[in-house]
Structure formats: structure tokens, C-alpha cells
Short mmCIF file of N, CA and C in Angstrom, two decimals:
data_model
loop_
_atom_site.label_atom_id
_atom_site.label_comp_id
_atom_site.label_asym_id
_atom_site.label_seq_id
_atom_site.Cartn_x
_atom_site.Cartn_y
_atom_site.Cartn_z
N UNK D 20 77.40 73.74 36.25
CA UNK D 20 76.14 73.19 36.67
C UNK D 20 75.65 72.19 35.62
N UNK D 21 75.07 70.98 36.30
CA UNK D 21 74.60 70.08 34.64
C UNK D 21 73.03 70.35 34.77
N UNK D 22 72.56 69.34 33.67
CA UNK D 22 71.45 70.14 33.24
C UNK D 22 70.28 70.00 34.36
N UNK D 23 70.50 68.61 35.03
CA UNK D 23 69.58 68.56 36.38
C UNK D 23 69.35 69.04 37.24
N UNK D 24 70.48 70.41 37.76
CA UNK D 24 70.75 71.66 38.98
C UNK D 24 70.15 72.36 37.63
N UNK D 25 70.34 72.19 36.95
CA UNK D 25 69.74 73.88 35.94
C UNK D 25 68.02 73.96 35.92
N UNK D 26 67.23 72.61 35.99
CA UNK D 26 66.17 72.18 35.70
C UNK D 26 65.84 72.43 37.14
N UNK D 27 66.37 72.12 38.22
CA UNK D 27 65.88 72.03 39.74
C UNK D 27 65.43 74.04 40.01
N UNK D 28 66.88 74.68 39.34
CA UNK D 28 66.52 75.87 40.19
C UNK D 28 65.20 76.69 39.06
N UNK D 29 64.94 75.86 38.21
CA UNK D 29 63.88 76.40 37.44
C UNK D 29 62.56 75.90 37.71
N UNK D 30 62.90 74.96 38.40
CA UNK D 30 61.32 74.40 39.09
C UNK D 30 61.36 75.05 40.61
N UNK D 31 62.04 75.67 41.49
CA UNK D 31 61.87 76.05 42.61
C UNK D 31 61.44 77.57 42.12
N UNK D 32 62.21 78.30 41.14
CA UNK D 32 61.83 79.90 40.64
C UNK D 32 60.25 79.70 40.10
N UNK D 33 59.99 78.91 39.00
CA UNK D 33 58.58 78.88 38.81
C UNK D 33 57.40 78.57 40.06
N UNK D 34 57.73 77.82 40.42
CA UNK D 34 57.37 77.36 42.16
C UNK D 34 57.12 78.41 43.26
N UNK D 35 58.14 79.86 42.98
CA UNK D 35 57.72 80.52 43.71
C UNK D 35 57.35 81.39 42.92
N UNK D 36 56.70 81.75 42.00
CA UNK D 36 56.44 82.52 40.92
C UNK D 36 54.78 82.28 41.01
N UNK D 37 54.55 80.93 40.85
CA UNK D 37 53.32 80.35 41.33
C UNK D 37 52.27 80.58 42.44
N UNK D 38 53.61 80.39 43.77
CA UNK D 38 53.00 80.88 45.02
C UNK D 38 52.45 82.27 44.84
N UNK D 39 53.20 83.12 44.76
CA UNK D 39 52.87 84.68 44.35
C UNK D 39 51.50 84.88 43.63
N UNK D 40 51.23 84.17 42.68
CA UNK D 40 50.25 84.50 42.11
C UNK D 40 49.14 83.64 42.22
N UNK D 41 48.85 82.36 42.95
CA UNK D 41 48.20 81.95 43.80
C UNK D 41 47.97 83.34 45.03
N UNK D 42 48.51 83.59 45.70
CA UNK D 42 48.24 84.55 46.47
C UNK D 42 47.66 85.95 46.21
N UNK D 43 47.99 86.57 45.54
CA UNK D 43 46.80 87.54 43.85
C UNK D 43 45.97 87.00 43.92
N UNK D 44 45.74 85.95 43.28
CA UNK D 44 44.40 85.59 43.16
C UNK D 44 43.69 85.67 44.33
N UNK D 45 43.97 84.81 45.53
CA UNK D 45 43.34 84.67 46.46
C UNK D 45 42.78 86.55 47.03
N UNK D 46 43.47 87.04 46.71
CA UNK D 46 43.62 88.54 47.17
C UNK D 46 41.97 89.06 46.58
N UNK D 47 42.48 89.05 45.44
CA UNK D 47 41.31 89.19 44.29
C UNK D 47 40.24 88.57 44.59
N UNK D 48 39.80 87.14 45.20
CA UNK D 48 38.27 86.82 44.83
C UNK D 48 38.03 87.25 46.05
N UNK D 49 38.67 87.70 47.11
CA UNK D 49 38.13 88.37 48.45
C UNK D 49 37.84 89.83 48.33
N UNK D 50 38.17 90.18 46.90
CA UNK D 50 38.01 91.82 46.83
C UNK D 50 38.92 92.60 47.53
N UNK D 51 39.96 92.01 48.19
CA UNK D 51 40.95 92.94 48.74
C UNK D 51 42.04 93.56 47.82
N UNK D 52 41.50 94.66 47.57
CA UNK D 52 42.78 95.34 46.52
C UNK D 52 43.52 95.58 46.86
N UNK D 53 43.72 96.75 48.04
CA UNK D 53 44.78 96.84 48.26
C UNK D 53 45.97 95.94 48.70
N UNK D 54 45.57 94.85 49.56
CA UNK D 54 46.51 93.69 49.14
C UNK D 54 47.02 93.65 48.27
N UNK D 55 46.45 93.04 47.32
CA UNK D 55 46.63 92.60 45.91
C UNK D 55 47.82 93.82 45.54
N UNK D 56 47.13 95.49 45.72
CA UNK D 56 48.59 96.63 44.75
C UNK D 56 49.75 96.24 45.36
N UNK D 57 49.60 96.17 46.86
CA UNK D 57 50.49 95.87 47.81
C UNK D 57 51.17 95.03 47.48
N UNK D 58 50.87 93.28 46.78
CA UNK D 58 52.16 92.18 46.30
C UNK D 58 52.13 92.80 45.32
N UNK D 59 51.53 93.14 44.56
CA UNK D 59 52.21 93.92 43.33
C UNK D 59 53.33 94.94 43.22
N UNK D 60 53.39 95.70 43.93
CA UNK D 60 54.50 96.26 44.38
C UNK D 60 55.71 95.53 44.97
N UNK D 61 55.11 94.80 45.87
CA UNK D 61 56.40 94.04 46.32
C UNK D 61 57.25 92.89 45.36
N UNK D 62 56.49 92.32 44.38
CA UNK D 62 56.84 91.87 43.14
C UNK D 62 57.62 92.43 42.25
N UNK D 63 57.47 94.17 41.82
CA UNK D 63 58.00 94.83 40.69
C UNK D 63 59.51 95.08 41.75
N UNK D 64 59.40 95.30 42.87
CA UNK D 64 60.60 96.07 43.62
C UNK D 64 61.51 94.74 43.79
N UNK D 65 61.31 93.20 43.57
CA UNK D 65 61.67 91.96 43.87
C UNK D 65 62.55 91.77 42.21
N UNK D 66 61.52 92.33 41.39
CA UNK D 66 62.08 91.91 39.71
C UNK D 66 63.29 93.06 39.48
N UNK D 67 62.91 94.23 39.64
CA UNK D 67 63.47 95.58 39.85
C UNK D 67 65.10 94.77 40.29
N UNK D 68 64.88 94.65 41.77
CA UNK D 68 66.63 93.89 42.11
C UNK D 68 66.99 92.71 41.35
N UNK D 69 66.06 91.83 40.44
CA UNK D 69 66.78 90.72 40.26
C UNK D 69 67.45 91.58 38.96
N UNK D 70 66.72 92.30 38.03
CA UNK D 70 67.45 92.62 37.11
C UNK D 70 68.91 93.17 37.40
N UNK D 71 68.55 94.29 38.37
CA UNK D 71 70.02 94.83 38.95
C UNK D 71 70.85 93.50 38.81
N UNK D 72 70.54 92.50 39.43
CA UNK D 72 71.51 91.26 39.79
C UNK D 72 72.22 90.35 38.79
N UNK D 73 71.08 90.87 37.48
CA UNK D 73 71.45 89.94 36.20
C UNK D 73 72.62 91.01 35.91
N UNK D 74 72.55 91.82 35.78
CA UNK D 74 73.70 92.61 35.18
C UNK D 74 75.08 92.84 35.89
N UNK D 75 75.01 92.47 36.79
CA UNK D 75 76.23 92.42 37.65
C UNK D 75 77.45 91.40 36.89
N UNK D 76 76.74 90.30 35.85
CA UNK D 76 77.86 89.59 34.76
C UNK D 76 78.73 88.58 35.66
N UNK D 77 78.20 88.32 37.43
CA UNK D 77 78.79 87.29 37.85
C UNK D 77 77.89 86.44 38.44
N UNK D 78 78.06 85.51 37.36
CA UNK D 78 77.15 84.54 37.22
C UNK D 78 77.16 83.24 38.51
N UNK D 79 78.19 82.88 39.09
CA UNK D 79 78.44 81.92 40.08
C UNK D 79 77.65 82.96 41.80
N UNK D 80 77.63 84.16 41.27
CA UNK D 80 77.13 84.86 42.72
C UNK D 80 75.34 85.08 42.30
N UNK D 81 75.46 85.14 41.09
CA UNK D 81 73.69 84.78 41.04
C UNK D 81 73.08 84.24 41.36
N UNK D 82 73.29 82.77 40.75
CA UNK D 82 72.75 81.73 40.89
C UNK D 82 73.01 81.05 42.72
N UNK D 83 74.27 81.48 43.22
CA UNK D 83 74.11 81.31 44.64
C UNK D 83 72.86 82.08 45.32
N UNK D 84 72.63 83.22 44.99
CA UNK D 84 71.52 83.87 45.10
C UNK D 84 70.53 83.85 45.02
N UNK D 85 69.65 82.82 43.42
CA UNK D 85 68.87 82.12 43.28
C UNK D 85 68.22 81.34 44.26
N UNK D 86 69.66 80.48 44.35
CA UNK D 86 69.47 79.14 44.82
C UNK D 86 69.07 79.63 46.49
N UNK D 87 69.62 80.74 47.30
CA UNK D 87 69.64 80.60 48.45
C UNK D 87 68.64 79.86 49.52
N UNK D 88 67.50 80.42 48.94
CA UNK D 88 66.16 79.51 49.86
C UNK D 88 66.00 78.65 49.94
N UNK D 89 66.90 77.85 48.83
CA UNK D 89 66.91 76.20 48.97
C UNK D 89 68.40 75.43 49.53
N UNK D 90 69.00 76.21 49.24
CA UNK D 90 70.84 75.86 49.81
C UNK D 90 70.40 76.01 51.57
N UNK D 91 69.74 77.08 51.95
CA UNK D 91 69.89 77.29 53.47
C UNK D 91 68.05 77.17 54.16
N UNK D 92 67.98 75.90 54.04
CA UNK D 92 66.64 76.02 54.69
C UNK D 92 65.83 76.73 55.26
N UNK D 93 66.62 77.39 56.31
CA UNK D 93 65.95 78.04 57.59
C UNK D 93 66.28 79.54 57.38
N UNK D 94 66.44 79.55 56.42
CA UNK D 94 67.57 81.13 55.95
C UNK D 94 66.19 81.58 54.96
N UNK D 95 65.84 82.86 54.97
CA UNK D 95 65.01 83.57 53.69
C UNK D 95 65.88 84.96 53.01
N UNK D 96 66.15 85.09 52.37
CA UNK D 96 66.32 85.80 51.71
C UNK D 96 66.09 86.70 51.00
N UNK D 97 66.13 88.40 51.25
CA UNK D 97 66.18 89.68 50.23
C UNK D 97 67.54 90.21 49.94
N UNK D 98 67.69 90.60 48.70
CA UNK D 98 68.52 91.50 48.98
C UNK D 98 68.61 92.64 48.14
N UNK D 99 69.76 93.72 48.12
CA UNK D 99 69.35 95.10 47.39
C UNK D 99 70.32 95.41 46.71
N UNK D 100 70.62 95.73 45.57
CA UNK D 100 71.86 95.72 44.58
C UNK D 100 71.86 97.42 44.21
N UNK D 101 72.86 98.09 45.04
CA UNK D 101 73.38 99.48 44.89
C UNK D 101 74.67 99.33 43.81
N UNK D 102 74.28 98.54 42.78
CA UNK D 102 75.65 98.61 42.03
C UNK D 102 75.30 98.71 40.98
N UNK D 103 75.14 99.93 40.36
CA UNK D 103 75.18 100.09 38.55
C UNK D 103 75.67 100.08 37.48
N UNK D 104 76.09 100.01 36.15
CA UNK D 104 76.59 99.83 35.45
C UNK D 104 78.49 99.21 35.93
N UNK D 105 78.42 98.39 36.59
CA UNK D 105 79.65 97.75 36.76
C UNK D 105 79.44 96.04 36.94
N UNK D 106 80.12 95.44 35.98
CA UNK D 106 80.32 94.09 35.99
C UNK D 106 81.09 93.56 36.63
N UNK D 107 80.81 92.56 37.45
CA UNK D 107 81.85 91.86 38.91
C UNK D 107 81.78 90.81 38.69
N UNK D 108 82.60 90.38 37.07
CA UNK D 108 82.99 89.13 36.84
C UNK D 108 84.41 89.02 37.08
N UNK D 109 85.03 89.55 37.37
CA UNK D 109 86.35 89.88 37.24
C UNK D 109 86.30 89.11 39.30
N UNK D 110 85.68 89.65 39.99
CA UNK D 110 85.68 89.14 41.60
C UNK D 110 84.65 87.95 41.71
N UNK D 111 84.17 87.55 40.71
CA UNK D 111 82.95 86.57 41.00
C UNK D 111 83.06 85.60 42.08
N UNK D 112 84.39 84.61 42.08
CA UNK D 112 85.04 83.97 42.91
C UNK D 112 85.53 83.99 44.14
N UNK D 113 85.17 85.44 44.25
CA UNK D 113 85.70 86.31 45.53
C UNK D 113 84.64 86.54 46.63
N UNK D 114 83.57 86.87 45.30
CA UNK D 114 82.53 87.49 46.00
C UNK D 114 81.42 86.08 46.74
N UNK D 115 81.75 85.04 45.75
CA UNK D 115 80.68 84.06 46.45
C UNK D 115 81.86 83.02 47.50
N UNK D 116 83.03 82.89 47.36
CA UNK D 116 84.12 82.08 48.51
C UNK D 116 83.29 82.86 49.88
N UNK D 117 83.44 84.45 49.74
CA UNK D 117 83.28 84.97 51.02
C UNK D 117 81.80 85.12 51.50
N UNK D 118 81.15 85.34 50.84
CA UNK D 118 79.74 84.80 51.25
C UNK D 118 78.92 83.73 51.49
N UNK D 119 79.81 82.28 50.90
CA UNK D 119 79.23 81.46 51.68
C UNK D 119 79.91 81.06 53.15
N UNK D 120 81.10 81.82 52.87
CA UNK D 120 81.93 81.43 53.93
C UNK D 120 81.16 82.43 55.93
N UNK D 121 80.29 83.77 55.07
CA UNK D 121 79.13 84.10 56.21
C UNK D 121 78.48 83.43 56.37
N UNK D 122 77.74 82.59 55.59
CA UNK D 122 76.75 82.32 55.85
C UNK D 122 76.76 80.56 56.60
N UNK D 123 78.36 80.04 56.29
CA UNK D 123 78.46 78.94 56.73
C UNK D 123 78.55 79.13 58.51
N UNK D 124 79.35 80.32 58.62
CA UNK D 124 79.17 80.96 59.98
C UNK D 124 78.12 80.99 60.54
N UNK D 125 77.35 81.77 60.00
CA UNK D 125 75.54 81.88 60.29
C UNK D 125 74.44 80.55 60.34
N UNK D 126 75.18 80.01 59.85
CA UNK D 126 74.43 78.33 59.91
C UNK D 126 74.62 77.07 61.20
N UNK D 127 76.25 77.45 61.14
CA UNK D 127 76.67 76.97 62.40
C UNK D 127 76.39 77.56 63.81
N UNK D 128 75.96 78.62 63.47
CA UNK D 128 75.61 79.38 65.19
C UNK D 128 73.36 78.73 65.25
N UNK D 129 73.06 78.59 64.29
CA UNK D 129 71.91 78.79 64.26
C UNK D 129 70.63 77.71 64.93
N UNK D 130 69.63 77.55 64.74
CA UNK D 130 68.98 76.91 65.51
C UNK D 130 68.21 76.31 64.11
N UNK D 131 67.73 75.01 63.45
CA UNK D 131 67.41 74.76 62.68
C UNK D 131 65.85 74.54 62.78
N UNK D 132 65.32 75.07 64.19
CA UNK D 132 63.80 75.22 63.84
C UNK D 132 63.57 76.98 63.81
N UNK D 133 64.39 77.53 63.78
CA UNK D 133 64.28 78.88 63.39
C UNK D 133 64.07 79.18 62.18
N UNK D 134 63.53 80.16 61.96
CA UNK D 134 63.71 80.86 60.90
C UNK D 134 64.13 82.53 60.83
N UNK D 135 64.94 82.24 59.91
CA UNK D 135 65.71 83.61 59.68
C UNK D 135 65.79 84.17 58.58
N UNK D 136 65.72 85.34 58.72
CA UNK D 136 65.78 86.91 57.75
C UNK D 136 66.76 87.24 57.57
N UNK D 137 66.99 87.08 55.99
CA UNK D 137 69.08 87.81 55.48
C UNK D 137 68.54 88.38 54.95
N UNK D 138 69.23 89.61 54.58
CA UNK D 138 68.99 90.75 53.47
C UNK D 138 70.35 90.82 53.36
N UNK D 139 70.75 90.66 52.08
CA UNK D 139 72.35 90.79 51.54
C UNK D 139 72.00 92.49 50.94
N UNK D 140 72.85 93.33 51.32
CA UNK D 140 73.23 94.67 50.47
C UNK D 140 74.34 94.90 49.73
N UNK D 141 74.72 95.09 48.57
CA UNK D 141 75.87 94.67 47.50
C UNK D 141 76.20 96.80 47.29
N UNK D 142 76.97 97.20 47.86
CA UNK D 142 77.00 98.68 47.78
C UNK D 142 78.36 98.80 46.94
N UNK D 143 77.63 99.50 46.25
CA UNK D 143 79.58 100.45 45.40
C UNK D 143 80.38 101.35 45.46
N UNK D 144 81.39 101.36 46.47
CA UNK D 144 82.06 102.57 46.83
C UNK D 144 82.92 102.95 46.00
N UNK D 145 83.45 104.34 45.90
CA UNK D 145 83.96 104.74 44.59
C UNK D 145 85.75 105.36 45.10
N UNK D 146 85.70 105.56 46.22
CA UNK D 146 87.00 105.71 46.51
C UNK D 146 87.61 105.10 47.92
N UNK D 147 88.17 104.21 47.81
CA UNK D 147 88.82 103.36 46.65
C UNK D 147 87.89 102.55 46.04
N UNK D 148 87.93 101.88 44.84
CA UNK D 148 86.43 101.11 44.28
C UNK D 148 86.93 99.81 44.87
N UNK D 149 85.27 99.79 45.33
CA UNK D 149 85.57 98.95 45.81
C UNK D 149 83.53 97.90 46.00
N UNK D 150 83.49 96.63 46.33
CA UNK D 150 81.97 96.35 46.52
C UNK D 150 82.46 96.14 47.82
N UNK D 151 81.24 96.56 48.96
CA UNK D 151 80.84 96.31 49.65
C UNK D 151 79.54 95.55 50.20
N UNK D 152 79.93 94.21 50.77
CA UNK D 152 78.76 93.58 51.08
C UNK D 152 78.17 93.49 52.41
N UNK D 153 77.06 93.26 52.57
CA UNK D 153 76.40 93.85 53.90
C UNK D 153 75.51 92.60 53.85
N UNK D 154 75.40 91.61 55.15
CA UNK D 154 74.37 90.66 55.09
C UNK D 154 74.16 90.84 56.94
N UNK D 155 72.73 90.95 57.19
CA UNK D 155 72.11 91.45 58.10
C UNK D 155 70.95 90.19 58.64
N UNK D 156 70.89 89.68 59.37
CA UNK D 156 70.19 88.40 60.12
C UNK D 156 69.45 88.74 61.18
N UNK D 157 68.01 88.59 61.02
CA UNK D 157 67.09 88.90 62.24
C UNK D 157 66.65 87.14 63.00
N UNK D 158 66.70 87.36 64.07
CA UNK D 158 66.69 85.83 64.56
C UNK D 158 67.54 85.74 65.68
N UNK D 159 67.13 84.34 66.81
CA UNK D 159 68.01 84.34 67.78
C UNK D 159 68.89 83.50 67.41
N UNK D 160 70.12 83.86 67.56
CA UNK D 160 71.57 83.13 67.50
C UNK D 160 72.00 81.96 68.80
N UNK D 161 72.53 81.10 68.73
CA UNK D 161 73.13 80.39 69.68
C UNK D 161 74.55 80.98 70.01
N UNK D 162 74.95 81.85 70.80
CA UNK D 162 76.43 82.82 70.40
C UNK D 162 77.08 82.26 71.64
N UNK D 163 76.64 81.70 73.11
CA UNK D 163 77.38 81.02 74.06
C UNK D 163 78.71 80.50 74.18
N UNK D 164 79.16 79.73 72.98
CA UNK D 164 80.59 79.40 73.00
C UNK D 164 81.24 79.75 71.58
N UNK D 165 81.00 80.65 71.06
CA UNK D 165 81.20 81.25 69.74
C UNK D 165 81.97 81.99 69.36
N UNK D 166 83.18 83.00 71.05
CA UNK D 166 83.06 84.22 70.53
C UNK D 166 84.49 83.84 70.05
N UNK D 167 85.24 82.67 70.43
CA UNK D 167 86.16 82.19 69.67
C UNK D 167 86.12 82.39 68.18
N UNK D 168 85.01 81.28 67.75
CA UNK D 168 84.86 81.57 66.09
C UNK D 168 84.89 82.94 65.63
N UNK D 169 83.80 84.06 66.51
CA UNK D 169 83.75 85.42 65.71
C UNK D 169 85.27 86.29 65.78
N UNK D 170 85.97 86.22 66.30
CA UNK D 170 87.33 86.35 66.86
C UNK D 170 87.91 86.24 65.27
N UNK D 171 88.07 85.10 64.86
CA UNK D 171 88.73 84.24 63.90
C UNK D 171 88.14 84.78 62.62
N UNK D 172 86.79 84.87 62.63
CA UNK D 172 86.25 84.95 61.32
C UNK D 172 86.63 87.04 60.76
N UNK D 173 86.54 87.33 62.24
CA UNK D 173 86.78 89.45 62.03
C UNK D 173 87.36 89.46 61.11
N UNK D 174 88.75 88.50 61.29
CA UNK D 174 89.75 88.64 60.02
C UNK D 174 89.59 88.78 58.84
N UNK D 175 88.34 87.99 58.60
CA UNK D 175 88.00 87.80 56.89
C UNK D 175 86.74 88.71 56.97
N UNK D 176 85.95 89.11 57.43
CA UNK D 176 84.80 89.98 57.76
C UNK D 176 84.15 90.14 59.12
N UNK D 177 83.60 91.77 58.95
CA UNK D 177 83.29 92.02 59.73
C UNK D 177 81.94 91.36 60.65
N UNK D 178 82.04 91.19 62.32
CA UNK D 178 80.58 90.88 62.86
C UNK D 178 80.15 91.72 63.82
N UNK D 179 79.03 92.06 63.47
CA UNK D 179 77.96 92.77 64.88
C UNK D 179 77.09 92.11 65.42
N UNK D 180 76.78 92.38 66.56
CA UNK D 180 75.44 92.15 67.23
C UNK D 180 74.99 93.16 67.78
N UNK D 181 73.29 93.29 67.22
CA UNK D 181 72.70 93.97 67.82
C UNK D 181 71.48 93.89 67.76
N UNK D 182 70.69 93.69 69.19
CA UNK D 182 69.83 92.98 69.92
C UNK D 182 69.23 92.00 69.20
N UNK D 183 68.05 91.58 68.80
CA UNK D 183 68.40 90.38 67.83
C UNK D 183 68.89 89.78 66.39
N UNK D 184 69.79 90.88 65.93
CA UNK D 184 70.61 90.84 64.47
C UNK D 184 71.67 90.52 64.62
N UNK D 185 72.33 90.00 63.90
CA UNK D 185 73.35 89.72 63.44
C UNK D 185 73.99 90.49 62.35
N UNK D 186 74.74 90.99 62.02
CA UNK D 186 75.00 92.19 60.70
C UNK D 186 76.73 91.68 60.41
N UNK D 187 77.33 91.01 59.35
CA UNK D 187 78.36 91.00 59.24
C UNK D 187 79.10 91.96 57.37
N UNK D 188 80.15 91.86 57.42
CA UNK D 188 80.46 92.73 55.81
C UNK D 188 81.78 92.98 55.62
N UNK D 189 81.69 92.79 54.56
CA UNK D 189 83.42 92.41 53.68
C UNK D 189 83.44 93.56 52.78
N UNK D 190 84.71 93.99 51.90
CA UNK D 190 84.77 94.68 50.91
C UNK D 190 85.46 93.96 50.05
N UNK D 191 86.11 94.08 49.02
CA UNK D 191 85.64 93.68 47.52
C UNK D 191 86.65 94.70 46.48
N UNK D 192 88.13 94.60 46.21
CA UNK D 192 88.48 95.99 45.73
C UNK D 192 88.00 95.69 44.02
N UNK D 193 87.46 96.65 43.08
CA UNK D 193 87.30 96.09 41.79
C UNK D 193 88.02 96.82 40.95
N UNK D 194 89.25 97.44 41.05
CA UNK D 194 90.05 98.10 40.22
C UNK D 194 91.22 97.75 40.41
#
């Protein structure tokens, strides 16, 4: 990354760091507290996963992660990191080829005045070790002449539908 992508995803993170607490405030001079505990919570449980995410030691799947809200317009992003004390630098390359390679899927089926809900789940199974990824899409799909592509793509990961989700997921061996 040069230093101008390094400077961009630090003005979109402060940017939304901002929004957040623009919104506190606003919470606050209306006297609505419980709002207010309410983003507060949803803030610590937001920092809570990013840390999980810093420690994961693969740095090219972070920063894809970072970046997501701005790489995929119409795409928002959560996600939940069930993976502890294990570093997935060793698959880093693995792990982000095949995830953008969902989400390039998910882009091409999609409707660009939509907006859509991913929640990526990063799970660690222990026999065989292995990561399992889970990315889950609320939103209507364009799926009409598609089922070709989903056909093609099974191979490399899994796809569901169900009623308006999308749910696809790969594994990951790390031993």
C-alpha cells in the first residue's frame, strides 16, 4: 500500500469514528440516555471485534476489512471473529483471494441502488484445524440467470438462499 491508500483508509476510519460520536452527542443534548448506553455498547462490541481482528497477524485480510465500506459501496459491513490466540498469516493470501472472490459474486448478482448487510463470521474449527468463513447477505438479489454462475462458484464455496439472504462459506485448513 503507498502512503496515499494508507492516508485515505485513515481519513474514512476517523470519518466514521466522527459520525459515531456526532451521534452521542446528538443523543446527549436530547437527554436520551439510553440511546446514547445503547451506541455505547454497540461501539465497545465493534472495538471488542476489531481487536480480535488485529491479532489475527493477517494483515492483507484486515485492511480488506477496513477498507470494505468503501471497496463495495452498496455493501455494509459487520463481522465476528471466533478465532483466538491463532495467527493466519501463514493463509493470509488464501483467506482474502477467496473472499473477494464472494463478494465479487455478490456484487455481480446485485442491484446498485440497494443496500446490503454482510456480516463475515471467521470460526475456528479444531478438528481438522481449520478457519471457517461464513459471509451472510440480507437484501434482494438479481438470481434469474445466475444459477449457472452459483453452479461454478459451489466449487470454490459454498451458496445458500434463504428467503431474502444470501449465506455463502469456505474453509481454510491452518495446520
Amino acid at each position: 500500500m503507498e502512503e496515499k491508500d494508507v492516508v485515505e483508509v485513515l481519513q474514512y476510519y476517523r470519518h466514521d469514528i466522527m459520525n459515531d460520536l456526532q451521534i452521542i452527542s446528538g443523543y446527549l443534548s436530547m437527554g436520551k440516555l439510553e440511546k446514547v448506553e445503547k451506541k455505547f455498547e454497540e461501539l465497545f462490541s465493534f472495538y471488542e471485534q476489531e481487536r480480535k481482528l488485529m491479532h489475527l497477524k493477517a494483515p492483507k485480510f484486515i485492511l480488506w476489512l477496513i477498507r470494505f465500506n468503501n471497496l463495495y459501496n452498496n455493501f455494509r459491513l459487520t463481522y465476528n471473529i471466533q478465532v483466538e490466540n491463532t495467527q493466519l498469516s501463514m493463509i493470509d493470501d488464501i483467506l482474502i483471494k477467496q473472499s473477494k472472490k464472494v463478494m465479487d459474486f455478490y456484487t455481480s448478482i446485485s442491484n446498485l441502488s440497494t443496500l446490503y448487510e454482510v456480516n463475515i463470521d471467521l470460526i475456528k474449527r479444531k478438528k481438522p484445524s481449520q478457519i471457517e468463513v461464513n459471509f451472510s447477505i440480507d437484501g434482494h438479489f438479481k438470481l434469474k440467470h445466475n444459477a449457472a454462475i452459483i453452479s461454478d462458484l459451489e466449487k470454490e464455496f459454498d451458496v445458500y438462499k434463504r428467503e431474502n439472504r444470501l449465506e455463502s462459506s469456505f474453509l481454510i485448513p491452518i495446520d
